[in-house]
Coordinates of C-alpha atoms in Angstrom, one line a residue:
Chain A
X1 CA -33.9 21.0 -19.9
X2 CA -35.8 20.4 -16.3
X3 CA -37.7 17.8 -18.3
X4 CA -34.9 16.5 -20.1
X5 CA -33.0 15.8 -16.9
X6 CA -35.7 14.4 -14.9
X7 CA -36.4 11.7 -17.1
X8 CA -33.3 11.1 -17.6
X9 CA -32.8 11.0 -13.7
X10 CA -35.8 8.6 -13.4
X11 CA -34.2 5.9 -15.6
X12 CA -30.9 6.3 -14.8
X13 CA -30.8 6.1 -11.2
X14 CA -32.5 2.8 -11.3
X15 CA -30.4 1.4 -14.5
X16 CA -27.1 2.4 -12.6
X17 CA -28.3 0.9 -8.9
X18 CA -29.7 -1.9 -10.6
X19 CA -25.9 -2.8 -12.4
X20 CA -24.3 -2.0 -9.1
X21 CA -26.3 -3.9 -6.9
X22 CA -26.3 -7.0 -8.9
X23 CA -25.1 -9.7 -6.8
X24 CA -23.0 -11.0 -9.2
X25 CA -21.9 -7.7 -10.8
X26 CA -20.9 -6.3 -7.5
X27 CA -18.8 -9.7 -6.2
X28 CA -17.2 -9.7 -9.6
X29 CA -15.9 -5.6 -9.0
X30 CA -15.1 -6.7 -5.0
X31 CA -13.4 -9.9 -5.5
X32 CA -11.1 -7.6 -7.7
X33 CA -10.2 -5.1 -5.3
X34 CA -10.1 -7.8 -2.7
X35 CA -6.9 -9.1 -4.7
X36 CA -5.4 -6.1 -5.9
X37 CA -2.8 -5.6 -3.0
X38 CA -0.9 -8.3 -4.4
X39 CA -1.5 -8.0 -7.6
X40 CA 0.2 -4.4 -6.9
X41 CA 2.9 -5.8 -5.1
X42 CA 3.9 -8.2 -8.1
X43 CA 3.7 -5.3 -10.0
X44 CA 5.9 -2.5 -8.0
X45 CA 8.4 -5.2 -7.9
X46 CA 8.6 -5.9 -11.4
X47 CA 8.7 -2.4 -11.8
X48 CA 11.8 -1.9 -9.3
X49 CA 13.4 -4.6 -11.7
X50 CA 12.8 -3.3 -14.6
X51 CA 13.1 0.7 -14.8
X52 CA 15.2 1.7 -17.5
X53 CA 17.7 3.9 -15.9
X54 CA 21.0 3.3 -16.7
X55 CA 23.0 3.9 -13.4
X56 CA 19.9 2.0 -11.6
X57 CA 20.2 -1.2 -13.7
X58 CA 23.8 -0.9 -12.8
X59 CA 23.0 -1.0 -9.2
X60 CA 20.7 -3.8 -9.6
X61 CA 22.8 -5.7 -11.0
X62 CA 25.5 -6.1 -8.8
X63 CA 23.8 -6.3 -5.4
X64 CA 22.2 -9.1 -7.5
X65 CA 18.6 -7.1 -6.8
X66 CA 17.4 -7.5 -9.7
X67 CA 17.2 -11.7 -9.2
X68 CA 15.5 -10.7 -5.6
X69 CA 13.3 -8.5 -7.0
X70 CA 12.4 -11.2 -10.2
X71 CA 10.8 -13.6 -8.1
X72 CA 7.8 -11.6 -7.0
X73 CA 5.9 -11.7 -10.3
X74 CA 5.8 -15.4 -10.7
X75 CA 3.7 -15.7 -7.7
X76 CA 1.3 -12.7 -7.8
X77 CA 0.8 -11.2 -11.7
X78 CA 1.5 -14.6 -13.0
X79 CA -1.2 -16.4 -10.9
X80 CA -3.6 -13.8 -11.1
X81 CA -6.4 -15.5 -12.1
X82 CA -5.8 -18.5 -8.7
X83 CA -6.5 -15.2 -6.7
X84 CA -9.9 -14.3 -8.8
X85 CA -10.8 -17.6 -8.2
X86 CA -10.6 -17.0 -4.4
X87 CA -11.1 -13.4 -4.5
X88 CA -14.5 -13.7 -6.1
X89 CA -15.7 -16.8 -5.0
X90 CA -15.4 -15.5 -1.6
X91 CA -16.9 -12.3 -1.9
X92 CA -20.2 -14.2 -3.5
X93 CA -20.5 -16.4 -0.9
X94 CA -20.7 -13.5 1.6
X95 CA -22.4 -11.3 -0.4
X96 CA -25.0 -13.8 -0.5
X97 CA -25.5 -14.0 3.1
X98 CA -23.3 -16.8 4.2
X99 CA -20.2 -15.0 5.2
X100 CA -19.5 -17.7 7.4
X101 CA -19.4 -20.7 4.5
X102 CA -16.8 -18.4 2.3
X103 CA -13.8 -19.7 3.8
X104 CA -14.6 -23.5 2.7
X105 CA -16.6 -22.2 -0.9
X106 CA -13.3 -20.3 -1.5
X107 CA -10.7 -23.3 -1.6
X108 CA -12.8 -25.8 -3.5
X109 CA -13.4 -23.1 -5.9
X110 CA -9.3 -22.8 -6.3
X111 CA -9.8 -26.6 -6.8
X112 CA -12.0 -26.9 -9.5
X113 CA -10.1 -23.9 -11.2
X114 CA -6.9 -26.7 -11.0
X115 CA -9.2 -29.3 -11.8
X116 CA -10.1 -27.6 -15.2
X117 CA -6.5 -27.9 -16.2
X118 CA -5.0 -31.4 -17.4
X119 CA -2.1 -32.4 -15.4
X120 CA 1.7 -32.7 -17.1
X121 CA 3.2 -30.0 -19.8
X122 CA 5.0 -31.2 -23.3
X123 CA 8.5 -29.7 -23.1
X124 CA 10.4 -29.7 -26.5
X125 CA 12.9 -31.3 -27.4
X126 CA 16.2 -29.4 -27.8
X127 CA 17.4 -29.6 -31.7
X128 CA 14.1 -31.4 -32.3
X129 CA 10.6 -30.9 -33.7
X130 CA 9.7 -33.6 -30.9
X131 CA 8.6 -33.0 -27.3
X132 CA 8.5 -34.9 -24.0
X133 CA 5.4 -35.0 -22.2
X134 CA 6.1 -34.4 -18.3
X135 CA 3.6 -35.8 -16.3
X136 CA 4.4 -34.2 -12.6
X137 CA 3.4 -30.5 -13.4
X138 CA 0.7 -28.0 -13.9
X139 CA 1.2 -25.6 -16.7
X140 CA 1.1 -22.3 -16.2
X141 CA -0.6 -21.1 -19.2
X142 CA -4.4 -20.5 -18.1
X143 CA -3.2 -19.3 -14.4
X144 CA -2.5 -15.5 -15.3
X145 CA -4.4 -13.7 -17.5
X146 CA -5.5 -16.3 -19.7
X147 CA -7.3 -17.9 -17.3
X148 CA -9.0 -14.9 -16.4
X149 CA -12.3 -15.6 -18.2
X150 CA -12.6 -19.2 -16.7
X151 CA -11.6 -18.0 -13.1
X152 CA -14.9 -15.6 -13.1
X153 CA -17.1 -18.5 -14.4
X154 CA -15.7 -20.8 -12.0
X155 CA -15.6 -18.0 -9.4
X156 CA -19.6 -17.4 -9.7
X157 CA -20.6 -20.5 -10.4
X158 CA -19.1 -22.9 -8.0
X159 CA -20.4 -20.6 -4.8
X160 CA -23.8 -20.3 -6.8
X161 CA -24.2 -24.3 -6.7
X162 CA -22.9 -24.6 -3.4
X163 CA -25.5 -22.5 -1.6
X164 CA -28.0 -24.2 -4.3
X165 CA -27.6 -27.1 -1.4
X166 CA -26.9 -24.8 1.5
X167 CA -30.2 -23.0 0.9
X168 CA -32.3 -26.6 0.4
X169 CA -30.5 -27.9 3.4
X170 CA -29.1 -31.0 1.8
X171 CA -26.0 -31.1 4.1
X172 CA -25.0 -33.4 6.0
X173 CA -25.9 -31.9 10.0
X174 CA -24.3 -33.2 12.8
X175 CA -25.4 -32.6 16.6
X176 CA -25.6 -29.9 18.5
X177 CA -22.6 -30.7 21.0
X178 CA -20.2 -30.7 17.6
X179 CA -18.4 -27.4 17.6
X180 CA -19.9 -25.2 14.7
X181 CA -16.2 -25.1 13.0
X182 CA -16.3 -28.6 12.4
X183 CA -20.0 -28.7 11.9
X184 CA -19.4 -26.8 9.2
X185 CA -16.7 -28.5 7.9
X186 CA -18.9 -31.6 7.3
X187 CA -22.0 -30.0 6.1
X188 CA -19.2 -28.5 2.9
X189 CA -19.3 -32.1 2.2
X190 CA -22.5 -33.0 0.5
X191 CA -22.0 -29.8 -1.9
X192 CA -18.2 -30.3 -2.0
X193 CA -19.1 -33.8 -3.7
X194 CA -21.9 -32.6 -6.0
X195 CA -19.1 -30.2 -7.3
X196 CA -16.3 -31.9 -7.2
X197 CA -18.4 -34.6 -9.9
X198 CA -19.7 -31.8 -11.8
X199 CA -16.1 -29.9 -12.2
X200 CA -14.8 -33.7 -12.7
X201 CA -17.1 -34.4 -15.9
X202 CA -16.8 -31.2 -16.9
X203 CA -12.7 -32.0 -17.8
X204 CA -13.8 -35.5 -18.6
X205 CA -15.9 -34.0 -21.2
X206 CA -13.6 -31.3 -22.6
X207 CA -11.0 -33.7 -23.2
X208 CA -13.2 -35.3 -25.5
X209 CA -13.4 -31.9 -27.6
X210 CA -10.8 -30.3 -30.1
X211 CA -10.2 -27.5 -28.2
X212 CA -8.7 -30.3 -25.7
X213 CA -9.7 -28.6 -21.8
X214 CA -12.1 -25.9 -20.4
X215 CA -9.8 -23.2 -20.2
X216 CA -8.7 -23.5 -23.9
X217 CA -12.3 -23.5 -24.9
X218 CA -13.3 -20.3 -22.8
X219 CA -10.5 -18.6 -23.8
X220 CA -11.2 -18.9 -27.7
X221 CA -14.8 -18.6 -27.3
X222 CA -15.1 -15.6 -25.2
X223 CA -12.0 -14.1 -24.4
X224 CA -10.4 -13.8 -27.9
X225 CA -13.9 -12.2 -29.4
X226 CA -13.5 -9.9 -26.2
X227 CA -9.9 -9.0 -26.8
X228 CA -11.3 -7.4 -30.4
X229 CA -13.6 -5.3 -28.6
X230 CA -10.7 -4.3 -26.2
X231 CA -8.7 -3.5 -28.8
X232 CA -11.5 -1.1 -30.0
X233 CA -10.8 2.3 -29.1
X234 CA -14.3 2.5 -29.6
X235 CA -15.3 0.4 -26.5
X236 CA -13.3 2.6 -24.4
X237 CA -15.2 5.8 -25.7
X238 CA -18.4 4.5 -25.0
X239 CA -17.2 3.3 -21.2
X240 CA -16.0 6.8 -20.8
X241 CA -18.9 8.6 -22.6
X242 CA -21.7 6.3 -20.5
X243 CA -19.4 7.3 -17.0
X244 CA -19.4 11.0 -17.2
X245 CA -23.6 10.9 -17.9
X246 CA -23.8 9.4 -15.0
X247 CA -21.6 11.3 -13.2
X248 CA -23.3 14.0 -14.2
X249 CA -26.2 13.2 -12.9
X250 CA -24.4 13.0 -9.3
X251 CA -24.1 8.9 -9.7
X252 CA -20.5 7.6 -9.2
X253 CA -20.1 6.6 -13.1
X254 CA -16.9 5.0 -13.1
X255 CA -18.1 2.4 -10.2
X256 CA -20.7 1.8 -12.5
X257 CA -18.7 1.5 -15.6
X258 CA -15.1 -0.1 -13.5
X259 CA -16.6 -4.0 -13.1
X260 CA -16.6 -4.1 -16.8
X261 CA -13.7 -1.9 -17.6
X262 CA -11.4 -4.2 -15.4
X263 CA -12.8 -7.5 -16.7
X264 CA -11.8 -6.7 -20.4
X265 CA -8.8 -4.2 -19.7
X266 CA -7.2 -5.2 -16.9
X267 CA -5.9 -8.1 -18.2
X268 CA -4.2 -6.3 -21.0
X269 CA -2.3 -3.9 -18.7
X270 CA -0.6 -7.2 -16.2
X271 CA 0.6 -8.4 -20.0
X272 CA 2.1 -5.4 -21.3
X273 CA 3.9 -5.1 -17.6
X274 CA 5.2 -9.2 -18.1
X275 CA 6.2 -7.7 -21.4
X276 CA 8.1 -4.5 -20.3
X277 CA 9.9 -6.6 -17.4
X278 CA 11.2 -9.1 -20.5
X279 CA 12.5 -6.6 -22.6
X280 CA 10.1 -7.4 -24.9
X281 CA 7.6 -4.9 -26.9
X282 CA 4.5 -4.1 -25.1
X283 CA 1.7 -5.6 -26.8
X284 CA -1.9 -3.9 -26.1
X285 CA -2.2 0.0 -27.2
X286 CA -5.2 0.0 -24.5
X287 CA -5.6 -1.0 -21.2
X288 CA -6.9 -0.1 -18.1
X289 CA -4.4 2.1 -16.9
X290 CA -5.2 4.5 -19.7
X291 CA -8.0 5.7 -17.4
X292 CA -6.3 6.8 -14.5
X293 CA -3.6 8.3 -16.6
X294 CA -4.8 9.8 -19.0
X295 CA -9.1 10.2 -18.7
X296 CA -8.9 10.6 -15.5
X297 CA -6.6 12.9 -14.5
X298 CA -7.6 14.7 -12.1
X299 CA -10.6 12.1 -11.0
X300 CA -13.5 11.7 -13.1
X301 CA -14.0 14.4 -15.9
X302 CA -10.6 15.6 -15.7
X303 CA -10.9 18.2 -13.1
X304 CA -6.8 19.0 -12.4
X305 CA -7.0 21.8 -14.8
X306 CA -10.4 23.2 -13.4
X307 CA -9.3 23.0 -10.2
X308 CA -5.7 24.6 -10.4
X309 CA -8.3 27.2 -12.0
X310 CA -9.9 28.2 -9.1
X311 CA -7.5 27.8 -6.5
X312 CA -5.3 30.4 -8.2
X313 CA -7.4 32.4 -10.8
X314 CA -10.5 32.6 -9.2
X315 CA -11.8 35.9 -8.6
X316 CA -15.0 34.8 -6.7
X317 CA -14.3 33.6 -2.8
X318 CA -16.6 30.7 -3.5
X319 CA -14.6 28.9 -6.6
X320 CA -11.2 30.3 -4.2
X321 CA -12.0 28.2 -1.2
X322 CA -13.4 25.3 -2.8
X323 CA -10.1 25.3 -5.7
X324 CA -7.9 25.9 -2.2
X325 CA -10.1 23.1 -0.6
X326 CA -10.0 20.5 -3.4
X327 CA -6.5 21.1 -5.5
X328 CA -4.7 18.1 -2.8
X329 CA -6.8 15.9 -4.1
X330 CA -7.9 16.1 -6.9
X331 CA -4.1 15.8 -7.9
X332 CA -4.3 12.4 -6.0
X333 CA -7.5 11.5 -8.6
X334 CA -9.9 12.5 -5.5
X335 CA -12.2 15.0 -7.1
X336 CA -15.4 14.8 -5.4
X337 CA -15.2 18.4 -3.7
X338 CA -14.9 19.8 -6.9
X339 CA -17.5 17.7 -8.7
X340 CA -20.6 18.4 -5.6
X341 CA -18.6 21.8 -4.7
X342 CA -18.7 23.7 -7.9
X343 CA -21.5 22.1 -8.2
X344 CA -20.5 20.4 -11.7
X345 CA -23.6 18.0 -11.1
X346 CA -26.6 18.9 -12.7
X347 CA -25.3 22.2 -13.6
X348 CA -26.1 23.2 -17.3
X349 CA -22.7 25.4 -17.2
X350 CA -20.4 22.8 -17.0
X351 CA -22.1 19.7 -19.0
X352 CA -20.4 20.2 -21.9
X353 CA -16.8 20.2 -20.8
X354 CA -17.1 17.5 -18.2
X355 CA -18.1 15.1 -20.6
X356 CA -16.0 16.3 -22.9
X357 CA -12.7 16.7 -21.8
X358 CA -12.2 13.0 -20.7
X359 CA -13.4 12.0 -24.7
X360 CA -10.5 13.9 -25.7
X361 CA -8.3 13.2 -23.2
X362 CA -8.1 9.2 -24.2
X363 CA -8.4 10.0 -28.1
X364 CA -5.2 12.4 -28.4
X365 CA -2.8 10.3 -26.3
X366 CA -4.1 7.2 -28.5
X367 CA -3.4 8.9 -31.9
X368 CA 0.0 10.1 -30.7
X369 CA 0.2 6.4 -29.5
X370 CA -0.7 5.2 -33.0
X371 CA 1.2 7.4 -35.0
X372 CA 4.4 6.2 -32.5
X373 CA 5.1 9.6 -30.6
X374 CA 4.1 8.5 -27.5
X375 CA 4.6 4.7 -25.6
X376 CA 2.3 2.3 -24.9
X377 CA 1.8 2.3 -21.0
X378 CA 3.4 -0.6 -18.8
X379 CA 0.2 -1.2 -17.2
X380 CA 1.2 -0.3 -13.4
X381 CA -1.0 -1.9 -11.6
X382 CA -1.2 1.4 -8.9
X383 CA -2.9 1.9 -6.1
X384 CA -6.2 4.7 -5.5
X385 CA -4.7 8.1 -4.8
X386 CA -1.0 7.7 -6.9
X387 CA -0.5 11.4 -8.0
X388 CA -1.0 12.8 -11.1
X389 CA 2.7 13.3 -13.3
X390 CA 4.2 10.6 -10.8
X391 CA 1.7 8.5 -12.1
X392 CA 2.5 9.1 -15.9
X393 CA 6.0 8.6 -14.9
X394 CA 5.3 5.1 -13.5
X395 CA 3.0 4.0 -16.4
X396 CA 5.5 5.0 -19.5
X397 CA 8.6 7.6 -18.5
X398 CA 9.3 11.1 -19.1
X399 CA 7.4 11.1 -22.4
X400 CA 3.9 10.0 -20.6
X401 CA 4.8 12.2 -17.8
X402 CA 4.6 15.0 -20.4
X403 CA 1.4 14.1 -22.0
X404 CA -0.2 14.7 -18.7
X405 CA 1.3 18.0 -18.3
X406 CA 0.2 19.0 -22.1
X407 CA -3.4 17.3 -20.5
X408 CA -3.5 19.8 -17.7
X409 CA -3.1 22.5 -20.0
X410 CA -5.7 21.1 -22.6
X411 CA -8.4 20.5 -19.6
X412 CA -7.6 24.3 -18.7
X413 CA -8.2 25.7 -21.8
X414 CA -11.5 23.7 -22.7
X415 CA -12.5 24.5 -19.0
X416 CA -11.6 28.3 -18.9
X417 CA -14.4 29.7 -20.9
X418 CA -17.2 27.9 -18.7
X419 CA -15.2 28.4 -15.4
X420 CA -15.2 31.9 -16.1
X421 CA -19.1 31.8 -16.5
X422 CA -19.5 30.2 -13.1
X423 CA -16.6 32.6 -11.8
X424 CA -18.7 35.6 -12.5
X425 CA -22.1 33.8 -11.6
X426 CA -20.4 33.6 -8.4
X427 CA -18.8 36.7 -8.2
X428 CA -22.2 38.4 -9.1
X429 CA -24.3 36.5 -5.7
X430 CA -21.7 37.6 -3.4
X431 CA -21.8 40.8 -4.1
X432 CA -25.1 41.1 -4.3
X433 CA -25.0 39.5 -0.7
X434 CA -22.6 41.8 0.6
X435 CA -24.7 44.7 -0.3
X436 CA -27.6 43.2 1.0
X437 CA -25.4 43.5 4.0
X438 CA -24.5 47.3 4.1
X439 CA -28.1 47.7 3.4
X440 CA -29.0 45.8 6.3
X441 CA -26.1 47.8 8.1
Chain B
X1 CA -24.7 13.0 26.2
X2 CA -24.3 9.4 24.4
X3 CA -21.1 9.2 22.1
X4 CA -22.1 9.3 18.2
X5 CA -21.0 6.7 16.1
X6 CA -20.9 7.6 12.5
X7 CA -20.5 5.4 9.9
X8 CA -19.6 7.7 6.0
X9 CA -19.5 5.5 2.8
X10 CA -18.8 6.0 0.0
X11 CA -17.2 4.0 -3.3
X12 CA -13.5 3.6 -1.9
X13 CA -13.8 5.6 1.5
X14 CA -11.5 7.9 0.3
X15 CA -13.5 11.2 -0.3
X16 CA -15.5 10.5 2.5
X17 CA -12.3 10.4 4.7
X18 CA -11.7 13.6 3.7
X19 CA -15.3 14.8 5.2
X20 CA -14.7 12.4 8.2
X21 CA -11.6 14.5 9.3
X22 CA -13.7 17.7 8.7
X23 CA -16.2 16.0 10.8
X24 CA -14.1 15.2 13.6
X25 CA -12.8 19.1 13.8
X26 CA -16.7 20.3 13.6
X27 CA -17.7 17.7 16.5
X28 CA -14.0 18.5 18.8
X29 CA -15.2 22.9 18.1
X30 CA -19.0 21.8 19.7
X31 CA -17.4 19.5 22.3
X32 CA -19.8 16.4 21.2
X33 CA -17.9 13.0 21.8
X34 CA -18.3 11.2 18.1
X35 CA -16.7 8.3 16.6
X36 CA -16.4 9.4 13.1
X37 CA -14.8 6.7 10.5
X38 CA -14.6 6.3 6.5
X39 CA -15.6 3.3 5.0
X40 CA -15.5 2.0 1.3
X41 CA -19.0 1.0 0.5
X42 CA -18.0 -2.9 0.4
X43 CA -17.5 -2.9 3.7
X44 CA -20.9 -1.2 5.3
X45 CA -22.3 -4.6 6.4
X46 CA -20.0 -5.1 8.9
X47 CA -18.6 -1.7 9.7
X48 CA -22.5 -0.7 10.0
X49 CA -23.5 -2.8 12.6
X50 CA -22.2 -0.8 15.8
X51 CA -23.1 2.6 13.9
X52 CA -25.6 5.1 15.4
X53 CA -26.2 6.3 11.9
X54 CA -24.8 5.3 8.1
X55 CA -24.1 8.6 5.9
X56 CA -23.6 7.5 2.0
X57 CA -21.7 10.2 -0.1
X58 CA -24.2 11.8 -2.5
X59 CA -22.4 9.7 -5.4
X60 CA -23.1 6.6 -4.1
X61 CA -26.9 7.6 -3.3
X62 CA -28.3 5.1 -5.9
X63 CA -26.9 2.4 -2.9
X64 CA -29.2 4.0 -0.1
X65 CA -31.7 1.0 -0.7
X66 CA -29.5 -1.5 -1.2
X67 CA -27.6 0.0 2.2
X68 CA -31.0 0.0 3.9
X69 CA -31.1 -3.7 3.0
X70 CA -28.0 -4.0 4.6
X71 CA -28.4 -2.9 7.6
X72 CA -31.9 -2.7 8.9
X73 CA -33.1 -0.7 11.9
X74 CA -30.5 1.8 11.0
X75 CA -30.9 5.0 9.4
X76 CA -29.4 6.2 6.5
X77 CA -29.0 9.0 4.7
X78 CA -27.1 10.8 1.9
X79 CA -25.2 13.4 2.6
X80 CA -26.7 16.8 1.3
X81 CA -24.4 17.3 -2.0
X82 CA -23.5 20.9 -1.5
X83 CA -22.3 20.1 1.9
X84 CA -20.1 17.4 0.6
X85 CA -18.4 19.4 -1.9
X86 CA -17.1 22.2 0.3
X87 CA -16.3 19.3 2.9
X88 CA -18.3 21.4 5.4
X89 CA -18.0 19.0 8.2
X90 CA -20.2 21.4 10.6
X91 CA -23.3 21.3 8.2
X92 CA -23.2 17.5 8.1
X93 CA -22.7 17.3 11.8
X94 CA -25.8 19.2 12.0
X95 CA -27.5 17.1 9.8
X96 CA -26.6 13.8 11.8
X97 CA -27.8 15.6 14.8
X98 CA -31.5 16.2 13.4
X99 CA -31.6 12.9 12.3
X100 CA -30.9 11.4 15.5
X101 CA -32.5 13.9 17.3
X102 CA -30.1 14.9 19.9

């Protein structure tokens, strides 16, 4: 086992720094959470507007709330992928070393994004199979989640040519009396050009395609072979699977595993919430909200059970204080007491359930999904630290909220046998310890 | 005695606050003046430049080079994993202190 796990250890460590400190892995996963305030605001919103309570919608209705509340989503969820534009172009810029530049790569990068996009929409004609072409406007289509593909690409590649020039020093530089703002300003210029042309041809040169612009070409060629995968309960298994190893092994898994996760699976949780605020059926059975519902509840490896375990049946005082110590938390998702405390790391006792429990935590909410007992979830966008049960409740009603509760009990019962173990291992050292004392005495 | 400035990191900042608080209490109990603050790893560039000393959370301690990187000239070090997981904010003080050596 000691040779098992130091191997392992000597591979893994590197793999998993190696994925997490990839420039463009990292600015991908940061330019993310730089945007997700108001991708949650959109989203609480459209929640407020949408909950299905009778005597609410009521309410909502005639203070004429429900209009107030409407307006948020077009601007945040339904533009989502404007804001990866900026969120990760910025964050590769500075990531790079030139936190300075960010603040010019970031709007030409939201410039080529429009760029990619042919001008005008074809409105149909009422009563007609013919439509109307409308030249001043910008459709909407590619700018939320479809979009989401092309706003990455754009996002890492229009930074990546702009400090192409930045680092070679092919800007235009002005003297040393010119205030650095404006300086700066001018020396975007060269590099603004250079992409500018580039995103310019690049448009040109769609056109000339069948698949008509950039954005319709990305989104068939990767995003529509990705949304198979993502469809794939399989996928999700393996995401899960390849997270708890490394948590194991003490590493923070799901950071390793989230930059992925959210590329491919957020964007199916902001549709099914468009979809649950129209009224209309919610169409992906997985998204990325099925982690923090239903994998990891209780933070990573499903420790809520474990730790209601020790702070109330715990005979040791070791698993008491820490259970005590980490029970708050850990019902926020914040498990980390319990995972170092226990210690679940490394600790051949506890291996099997903590990579366990999380498997079977996503398969038998899916089946009962599949089978139609239980909903699909809205997709919530929520923030870090949204309690367990309120968080069910948010993500699909009472039903959801239930699941978790029939969780908690599962996690206990695959936990108990193994907690007991460590109960007693601990139970055994402190007494030994206090005798050790009276001898001493 | 100078004033510690402590830097703790880890993924979001969030388990790390929890330290940081138990931190405080540990450094208000042996009267040292510390500024003790929680920061998600993101942000250790700039947060780490007026630090004395940059703790990483033992599940981020794949970082430590990249955090090294970072922030040059300033030590860093993982937070001993036991330590974290009973939040024992006297142990870690401890630990800064021998670090730093004062």
């Amino acid at each position: 086992m000691d040779k098992f796990q130091s191997t392992l250890e000597k591979y893994l460590l590197p793999t998993a720094s190696k994925i997490q400190s990839n420039v463009y892995v990292s600015a991908v996963a940061d330019g993310f959470a730089k945007i997700l305030p108001i991708i949650i605001m959109g989203a609480i919103f459209m929640l407020l507007a949408s909950l299905q309570i009778a005597p609410y919608q009521a309410f909502l209705e005639l203070t004429g709330l429900r209009t107030i509340f409407s307006f948020a989503s077009t601007v945040t969820t339904d533009l989502l992928a404007i804001y990866v534009v900026y969120g990760i172009s910025w964050q590769l810029t500075a990531q790079k070393g030139h936190e300075q530049e960010a603040s010019f790569v970031a709007p030409i990068a939201i410039a080529m994004f429009l760029l990619t996009i042919p001008g005008g929409v074809s409105i149909p004609v009422p009563h007609s199979t013919e439509s109307t072409f409308y030249a001043p406007a910008i459709s909407t289509a590619f700018l939320g989640t479809r979009g989401l593909f092309s706003a990455i690409i754009i996002g890492v590649v229009v930074p990546s040519i702009y400090l192409f020039f930045v680092k070679r020093n092919i800007v235009i530089k002005m003297p040393a009396s010119v205030p650095p703002t404006i300086s700066k300003s001018f020396s975007s210029l060269i590099p603004g050009f250079a992409i500018l042309f580039l995103f310019s041809l690049v448009r040109f040169v769609f056109g000339l395609t069948h698949f008509g612009d950039f954005n319709s070409f990305i989104y068939e060629v990767i995003s529509e072979p990705l949304s198979v995968l993502g469809t794939s309960p399989i996928a999700f298994l393996i995401f899960i699977f390849v997270a708890q190893l490394l948590w194991f092994f003490g590493i923070h898994g799901y950071m390793v595993i989230r930059p992925f996760v959210q590329v491919i699976f957020l964007p199916f949780a902001v549709e099914n919430l468009s979809a649950y605020a129209a009224g209309e059926p919610l169409p992906h059975a997985i998204t990325f909200y099925h982690y923090g519902t239903y994998v990891s509840l209780g933070g990573d490896g499903a420790l809520l059970g474990l730790a209601i375990m020790m702070a109330f049946f715990a005979r040791s005082q070791r698993y008491k204080t820490l259970g005590k110590l980490g029970l708050p938390s850990t019902f926020c998702r914040i498990n980390e007491p319990i995972i170092f405390g226990s210690p679940i790391v490394l600790n051949p006792i506890f291996f099997v359930p903590f990579i366990v429990t999380p498997l079977i935590s996503f398969i038998i909410p899916y089946f009962l999904q599949m089978v139609g007992i239980l909903p699909y979830l809205r997709g919530v966008v929520l923030p870090l630290g949204t309690p367990a049960l309120l968080y069910g409740w948010l993500q699909g009603g009472v039903p959801v909220m239930l699941m978790q509760v029939v969780l908690i009990i599962l996690q206990m019962i695959i936990y108990f046998p193994f907690f007991r173990m460590a109960d007693k291992q601990a139970l055994a050292e402190e007494s030994a310890l206090s005798e050790d004392d009276s001898v001493m005495a | 005695m100078a004033k510690f400035n402590i830097i703790l990191c880890c993924a979001m900042g969030m388990s790390t606050s929890m330290l940081c608080n138990k931190m405080r209490e540990a450094a208000k109990y042996e009267g040292i003046e510390a500024t003790i603050e929680a920061h998600p790893l993101a942000a250790v560039e700039e947060v780490g430049k007026t630090a004395d000393i940059i703790l990483l959370g033992p599940q981020v301690r794949y970082q430590k080079d990249a955090v090294i990187a970072k922030c040059p000239n300033k030590p860093v070090d993982v937070v001993d994993m036991s330590a974290y997981g009973m939040m024992d904010g006297k142990k870690v003080l401890a630990q800064v202190r021998k670090i730093l050596g004062r």
